[in-house]
mmCIF file of C-alpha atoms and ligand atoms in Angstrom:
data_model
loop_
_atom_site.group_PDB
_atom_site.id
_atom_site.type_symbol
_atom_site.label_atom_id
_atom_site.label_comp_id
_atom_site.label_asym_id
_atom_site.label_seq_id
_atom_site.Cartn_x
_atom_site.Cartn_y
_atom_site.Cartn_z
ATOM 1 C CA MET A 245 18.351 8.793 -3.195
ATOM 2 C CA LEU A 246 16.725 10.469 -6.320
ATOM 3 C CA GLY A 247 15.109 6.955 -6.703
ATOM 4 C CA VAL A 248 14.112 7.217 -2.767
ATOM 5 C CA ARG A 249 12.460 10.994 -3.199
ATOM 6 C CA LEU A 250 11.153 9.662 -6.515
ATOM 7 C CA GLY A 251 8.962 6.479 -4.212
ATOM 8 C CA ARG A 252 7.576 9.251 -1.755
ATOM 9 C CA ALA A 253 6.801 11.440 -4.201
ATOM 10 C CA LEU A 254 4.634 8.214 -5.938
ATOM 11 C CA ASP A 255 3.801 7.173 -2.387
ATOM 12 C CA TRP A 256 2.213 10.853 -2.395
ATOM 13 C CA LEU A 257 0.428 10.536 -5.214
ATOM 14 C CA TYR A 258 -0.635 7.457 -5.251
ATOM 15 C CA PRO A 259 -1.159 6.073 -1.368
ATOM 16 C CA PRO A 260 -0.352 2.259 -1.570
ATOM 17 C CA ARG A 261 -3.463 -0.224 -0.182
ATOM 18 C CA CYS A 262 -4.197 -2.629 2.178
ATOM 19 C CA ARG A 263 -3.202 -5.613 0.855
ATOM 20 C CA PHE A 264 -6.717 -7.108 2.967
ATOM 21 C CA CYS A 265 -9.361 -4.870 2.236
ATOM 22 C CA HIS A 266 -7.423 -1.773 -0.682
ATOM 23 C CA GLU A 267 -7.820 0.993 1.711
ATOM 24 C CA ARG A 268 -5.843 3.348 1.500
ATOM 25 C CA ILE A 269 -2.199 3.282 3.336
ATOM 26 C CA ILE A 270 -1.774 7.022 4.746
ATOM 27 C CA GLY A 271 0.480 8.272 7.077
ATOM 28 C CA GLN A 272 2.062 4.846 8.410
ATOM 29 C CA ASP A 273 5.178 3.495 8.002
ATOM 30 C CA GLU A 274 3.913 -0.046 6.544
ATOM 31 C CA GLU A 275 3.030 -1.286 2.846
ATOM 32 C CA CYS A 276 0.976 -4.036 4.098
ATOM 33 C CA PHE A 277 -1.729 -3.373 6.481
ATOM 34 C CA CYS A 278 -3.970 -0.961 6.944
ATOM 35 C CA HIS A 279 -4.394 0.804 10.714
ATOM 36 C CA GLY A 280 -8.493 -1.407 11.276
ATOM 37 C CA CYS A 281 -6.484 -4.701 9.219
ATOM 38 C CA ARG A 282 -2.988 -4.141 10.912
ATOM 39 C CA ALA A 283 -5.397 -3.823 14.895
ATOM 40 C CA LYS A 284 -6.665 -7.141 13.875
ATOM 41 C CA ILE A 285 -3.610 -8.880 14.400
ATOM 42 C CA ARG A 286 -1.981 -10.166 17.393
ATOM 43 C CA LEU A 287 1.623 -10.177 16.878
ATOM 44 C CA VAL A 288 3.795 -12.143 19.278
ATOM 45 C CA SER A 289 4.513 -10.544 22.570
ATOM 46 C CA HIS A 290 6.397 -11.749 25.713
ATOM 47 C CA PRO A 291 6.677 -14.010 27.162
ATOM 48 C CA LEU A 292 7.401 -16.108 25.228
ATOM 49 C CA CYS A 293 8.967 -19.910 25.592
ATOM 50 C CA THR A 294 12.457 -18.887 25.125
ATOM 51 C CA THR A 295 13.297 -22.320 22.548
ATOM 52 C CA CYS A 296 9.990 -22.038 20.084
ATOM 53 C CA GLY A 297 8.616 -18.769 20.698
ATOM 54 C CA ARG A 298 5.139 -19.382 21.913
ATOM 55 C CA PRO A 299 3.621 -16.940 23.209
ATOM 56 C CA PHE A 300 2.395 -17.690 26.931
ATOM 57 C CA LEU A 301 -1.605 -16.337 27.900
ATOM 58 C CA ASP A 302 -0.739 -14.922 30.995
ATOM 59 C CA ALA A 303 0.891 -11.886 29.390
ATOM 60 C CA SER A 304 2.731 -11.609 33.567
ATOM 61 C CA GLY A 305 6.484 -13.110 33.946
ATOM 62 C CA GLU A 306 9.696 -13.622 32.105
ATOM 63 C CA ASP A 307 10.630 -15.550 28.516
ATOM 64 C CA HIS A 308 10.675 -19.521 29.752
ATOM 65 C CA LEU A 309 10.678 -22.803 28.782
ATOM 66 C CA CYS A 310 6.955 -24.262 27.665
ATOM 67 C CA GLY A 311 6.054 -27.486 28.711
ATOM 68 C CA PRO A 312 6.787 -29.905 24.812
ATOM 69 C CA CYS A 313 10.380 -28.103 24.526
ATOM 70 C CA LEU A 314 11.269 -29.276 27.914
ATOM 71 C CA MET A 315 10.201 -32.466 27.046
ATOM 72 C CA HIS A 316 11.793 -32.946 23.996
ATOM 73 C CA PRO A 317 14.317 -29.985 22.922
ATOM 74 C CA PRO A 318 14.414 -29.500 19.182
ATOM 75 C CA TYR A 319 16.598 -29.116 16.843
ATOM 76 C CA PHE A 320 17.025 -25.274 16.358
ATOM 77 C CA ARG A 321 18.507 -23.012 18.801
ATOM 78 C CA ALA A 322 14.887 -20.694 18.783
ATOM 79 C CA ALA A 323 12.021 -19.597 16.610
ATOM 80 C CA ARG A 324 10.390 -16.744 16.215
ATOM 81 C CA ALA A 325 7.082 -15.641 14.129
ATOM 82 C CA TRP A 326 5.869 -11.517 13.418
ATOM 83 C CA ALA A 327 2.620 -12.686 14.696
ATOM 84 C CA CYS A 328 0.174 -15.314 15.796
ATOM 85 C CA TYR A 329 -1.651 -17.060 12.816
ATOM 86 C CA PRO A 330 -5.388 -17.281 13.168
ATOM 87 C CA GLY A 331 -7.079 -20.115 13.406
ATOM 88 C CA GLU A 332 -10.345 -21.434 10.807
ATOM 89 C CA GLU A 333 -12.663 -20.098 12.987
ATOM 90 C CA HIS A 334 -11.417 -16.923 11.258
ATOM 91 C CA ARG A 335 -11.714 -17.430 7.890
ATOM 92 C CA ASP A 336 -12.062 -13.408 6.827
ATOM 93 C CA HIS A 337 -9.190 -12.476 8.912
ATOM 94 C CA PRO A 338 -6.389 -9.876 7.044
ATOM 95 C CA LEU A 339 -3.534 -11.728 7.927
ATOM 96 C CA ARG A 340 -4.814 -15.341 6.583
ATOM 97 C CA GLU A 341 -6.379 -14.435 3.879
ATOM 98 C CA VAL A 342 -3.546 -12.033 2.736
ATOM 99 C CA LEU A 343 -1.262 -15.451 3.268
ATOM 100 C CA GLN A 344 -3.916 -17.661 1.485
ATOM 101 C CA ARG A 345 -4.038 -15.321 -1.295
ATOM 102 C CA PHE A 346 0.360 -15.460 -1.919
ATOM 103 C CA LYS A 347 0.136 -19.171 -1.243
ATOM 104 C CA TYR A 348 -3.143 -20.920 -3.281
ATOM 105 C CA GLY A 349 -3.870 -17.264 -5.195
ATOM 106 C CA ARG A 350 -0.449 -17.243 -6.821
ATOM 107 C CA ARG A 351 0.170 -13.731 -5.533
ATOM 108 C CA VAL A 352 3.629 -13.482 -5.245
ATOM 109 C CA SER A 353 3.645 -9.731 -5.076
ATOM 110 C CA LEU A 354 2.575 -10.228 -1.631
ATOM 111 C CA GLY A 355 5.973 -11.777 -0.992
ATOM 112 C CA LYS A 356 7.424 -9.054 -0.803
ATOM 113 C CA PRO A 357 5.534 -7.437 2.263
ATOM 114 C CA LEU A 358 4.374 -9.862 4.157
ATOM 115 C CA GLY A 359 8.623 -10.922 3.782
ATOM 116 C CA ARG A 360 8.944 -7.071 4.985
ATOM 117 C CA LEU A 361 6.769 -8.341 8.122
ATOM 118 C CA MET A 362 9.075 -11.123 8.956
ATOM 119 C CA ALA A 363 11.558 -9.400 9.052
ATOM 120 C CA GLN A 364 11.336 -6.241 11.323
ATOM 121 C CA GLY A 365 8.910 -8.319 13.315
ATOM 122 C CA CYS A 366 12.654 -11.043 13.916
ATOM 123 C CA SER A 367 15.135 -8.491 14.003
ATOM 124 C CA GLU A 368 15.197 -7.856 17.887
ATOM 125 C CA PHE A 369 15.547 -11.262 18.632
ATOM 126 C CA LEU A 370 18.922 -11.796 15.925
ATOM 127 C CA THR A 371 20.116 -9.195 17.219
ATOM 128 C CA GLY A 372 23.780 -9.462 17.993
ATOM 129 C CA GLN A 373 23.755 -12.885 15.852
ATOM 130 C CA SER A 374 26.061 -12.898 13.695
ATOM 131 C CA LEU A 375 23.752 -15.319 10.734
ATOM 132 C CA ASP A 376 25.941 -16.383 7.898
ATOM 133 C CA ILE A 377 22.922 -17.997 5.353
ATOM 134 C CA ILE A 378 19.049 -17.504 5.103
ATOM 135 C CA ILE A 379 17.448 -21.278 3.852
ATOM 136 C CA PRO A 380 14.372 -21.962 3.518
ATOM 137 C CA VAL A 381 11.784 -24.999 3.603
ATOM 138 C CA PRO A 382 11.935 -25.971 0.889
ATOM 139 C CA LEU A 383 8.761 -27.290 -1.230
ATOM 140 C CA HIS A 384 8.492 -31.709 -2.689
ATOM 141 C CA PRO A 385 8.385 -30.932 -6.168
ATOM 142 C CA ARG A 386 5.723 -32.307 -6.950
ATOM 143 C CA ARG A 387 3.657 -29.658 -4.922
ATOM 144 C CA LEU A 388 6.345 -26.911 -6.107
ATOM 145 C CA ARG A 389 4.983 -27.242 -9.842
ATOM 146 C CA TRP A 390 1.844 -27.836 -8.677
ATOM 147 C CA ARG A 391 2.055 -24.460 -6.810
ATOM 148 C CA GLY A 392 4.319 -22.787 -9.338
ATOM 149 C CA PHE A 393 6.580 -21.414 -6.538
ATOM 150 C CA ASN A 394 7.804 -21.763 -3.086
ATOM 151 C CA GLN A 395 6.410 -18.773 -1.207
ATOM 152 C CA ALA A 396 9.336 -19.519 1.831
ATOM 153 C CA VAL A 397 11.567 -18.590 -1.292
ATOM 154 C CA ILE A 398 10.113 -15.499 -1.862
ATOM 155 C CA LEU A 399 9.541 -14.943 2.037
ATOM 156 C CA ALA A 400 13.596 -15.974 2.050
ATOM 157 C CA TRP A 401 14.484 -13.176 -0.769
ATOM 158 C CA GLU A 402 12.906 -10.259 1.067
ATOM 159 C CA VAL A 403 14.448 -10.954 4.306
ATOM 160 C CA GLY A 404 17.751 -12.064 2.947
ATOM 161 C CA ARG A 405 17.647 -8.629 0.842
ATOM 162 C CA LEU A 406 17.054 -6.601 3.882
ATOM 163 C CA TRP A 407 19.381 -8.371 6.596
ATOM 164 C CA GLN A 408 21.864 -8.511 2.775
ATOM 165 C CA LEU A 409 22.641 -12.173 4.165
ATOM 166 C CA PRO A 410 23.124 -14.584 1.341
ATOM 167 C CA VAL A 411 20.129 -16.844 0.857
ATOM 168 C CA ASP A 412 20.429 -20.579 -0.973
ATOM 169 C CA PRO A 413 17.135 -22.332 -1.789
ATOM 170 C CA PHE A 414 19.937 -25.558 -3.228
ATOM 171 C CA ILE A 415 21.107 -26.790 0.338
ATOM 172 C CA LEU A 416 17.931 -28.058 1.369
ATOM 173 C CA PHE A 417 15.900 -31.009 -0.232
ATOM 174 C CA ARG A 418 12.293 -32.277 0.225
ATOM 175 C CA SER A 419 13.437 -35.732 -0.322
ATOM 176 C CA ARG A 420 9.800 -37.590 0.781
ATOM 177 C CA GLU A 421 6.510 -36.629 0.389
ATOM 178 C CA THR A 422 5.123 -36.294 3.332
ATOM 179 C CA PRO A 423 0.772 -37.030 3.861
ATOM 180 C CA PRO A 424 -0.803 -33.984 5.164
ATOM 181 C CA GLN A 425 0.065 -33.303 8.579
ATOM 182 C CA THR A 426 -2.972 -31.119 10.208
ATOM 183 C CA GLN A 427 -5.272 -34.464 10.724
ATOM 184 C CA LEU A 428 -2.179 -36.063 12.482
ATOM 185 C CA ALA A 429 -1.305 -34.990 16.181
ATOM 186 C CA GLU A 430 1.990 -33.725 18.084
ATOM 187 C CA GLU A 431 3.612 -37.294 18.156
ATOM 188 C CA GLU A 432 2.708 -38.899 14.547
ATOM 189 C CA ARG A 433 3.504 -35.162 12.679
ATOM 190 C CA ARG A 434 7.576 -35.820 14.234
ATOM 191 C CA LYS A 435 7.162 -39.852 12.694
ATOM 192 C CA ASN A 436 5.852 -37.982 9.451
ATOM 193 C CA MET A 437 8.513 -35.885 8.795
ATOM 194 C CA ARG A 438 11.736 -38.378 10.265
ATOM 195 C CA GLY A 439 14.018 -38.533 7.438
ATOM 196 C CA ALA A 440 11.784 -36.483 4.369
ATOM 197 C CA PHE A 441 14.731 -34.033 4.080
ATOM 198 C CA SER A 442 18.237 -34.084 2.991
ATOM 199 C CA LEU A 443 20.655 -32.027 2.062
ATOM 200 C CA ASN A 444 23.427 -30.757 -1.148
ATOM 201 C CA PRO A 445 26.427 -32.482 -0.592
ATOM 202 C CA ALA A 446 27.582 -29.177 -2.956
ATOM 203 C CA LYS A 447 26.373 -27.395 -0.523
ATOM 204 C CA PRO A 448 28.057 -27.845 2.836
ATOM 205 C CA VAL A 449 26.804 -25.849 6.150
ATOM 206 C CA GLN A 450 29.774 -26.812 8.487
ATOM 207 C CA GLY A 451 30.198 -24.208 11.253
ATOM 208 C CA GLN A 452 27.919 -22.067 9.661
ATOM 209 C CA ARG A 453 24.960 -20.732 11.934
ATOM 210 C CA VAL A 454 21.654 -20.849 9.802
ATOM 211 C CA ALA A 455 18.761 -19.200 9.060
ATOM 212 C CA LEU A 456 15.680 -21.503 8.341
ATOM 213 C CA VAL A 457 12.597 -19.382 6.953
ATOM 214 C CA ASP A 458 8.869 -20.478 6.326
ATOM 215 C CA ASP A 459 5.504 -18.990 6.148
ATOM 216 C CA VAL A 460 4.042 -20.680 8.946
ATOM 217 C CA TYR A 461 4.946 -22.336 12.526
ATOM 218 C CA THR A 462 2.063 -24.972 13.552
ATOM 219 C CA SER A 463 3.587 -27.707 15.516
ATOM 220 C CA GLY A 464 7.388 -27.524 14.691
ATOM 221 C CA ALA A 465 7.574 -30.548 13.190
ATOM 222 C CA THR A 466 9.034 -29.803 10.212
ATOM 223 C CA VAL A 467 11.630 -26.894 10.535
ATOM 224 C CA ASN A 468 12.691 -29.257 13.228
ATOM 225 C CA GLU A 469 13.491 -31.947 10.526
ATOM 226 C CA CYS A 470 14.703 -29.485 8.568
ATOM 227 C CA SER A 471 17.442 -28.826 11.292
ATOM 228 C CA ARG A 472 18.531 -32.027 12.148
ATOM 229 C CA ALA A 473 19.079 -32.483 9.002
ATOM 230 C CA LEU A 474 21.496 -29.120 8.883
ATOM 231 C CA MET A 475 22.939 -29.856 12.434
ATOM 232 C CA ARG A 476 23.842 -34.041 11.298
ATOM 233 C CA ALA A 477 25.198 -31.984 8.827
ATOM 234 C CA GLY A 478 27.699 -30.067 10.496
ATOM 235 C CA ALA A 479 25.500 -27.108 10.625
ATOM 236 C CA LYS A 480 26.873 -24.460 14.588
ATOM 237 C CA GLU A 481 23.374 -23.689 15.393
ATOM 238 C CA VAL A 482 19.834 -22.653 13.424
ATOM 239 C CA PHE A 483 17.484 -20.374 14.030
ATOM 240 C CA VAL A 484 13.956 -20.550 12.576
ATOM 241 C CA LEU A 485 12.218 -17.676 11.286
ATOM 242 C CA THR A 486 8.513 -17.612 10.238
ATOM 243 C CA LEU A 487 5.813 -14.730 9.534
ATOM 244 C CA ALA A 488 2.874 -16.233 11.395
ATOM 245 C CA ARG A 489 3.227 -18.860 13.713
ATOM 246 C CA THR A 490 -0.240 -21.484 15.545
ATOM 247 C CA VAL A 491 -0.783 -20.207 18.621
HETATM 248 ZN ZN1 ZN X 558 -6.739 -3.115 5.707
HETATM 249 ZN ZN1 ZN X 559 8.762 -23.609 23.782
#
């Protein structure tokens, strides 16, 4: 109680600042983006694909399956993201820039407010789903050494803390290094990821309902391959949660 009061007093004395433009954030239930920056972020909203969570451009109508999910049903039950990830042409977009600072600028402290946005944005979707465990998408050890941390683990810790769910980053491993996906077509991405993940035999996932966490959902090839490994190992269902997704 004292901690809460102290927190509020500190917010009043030193209001949090926008992680993008450093504007003070006053009177907002928000600790990451100011009003102006928040307004530039397009949230994922209905109607969307009931499986991969892709929002449809036509805002009328109901949620339904998208073409790619109909053609190649993924191994995960459903995927959801908080916001739409702006393309490369929007280099100074608040969400893109803050996520880049977090990942490549090693600003680990950004993981907490970003993880909170992700937990808030995906909570409606998971209402009534009783999840057992949160598993972050792993990085290959070489990339982990180079970057120093796995952004998906940091986001997963925050989501787990808010939802009071266990987080285990030692279940899923990247057993093979994969070339960057960005230049590849969708079919090639799928092939590129085949067999890239393996499971820790000491940590059975039989019958577990898993939330798989990553920062950005692009083609879905990575999370789909993780889901394949988890389902093969006997997981009951896999739900994918990301902070953002490309549209
Ligand atoms: Zn701002
Ligand atoms: Zn879909």
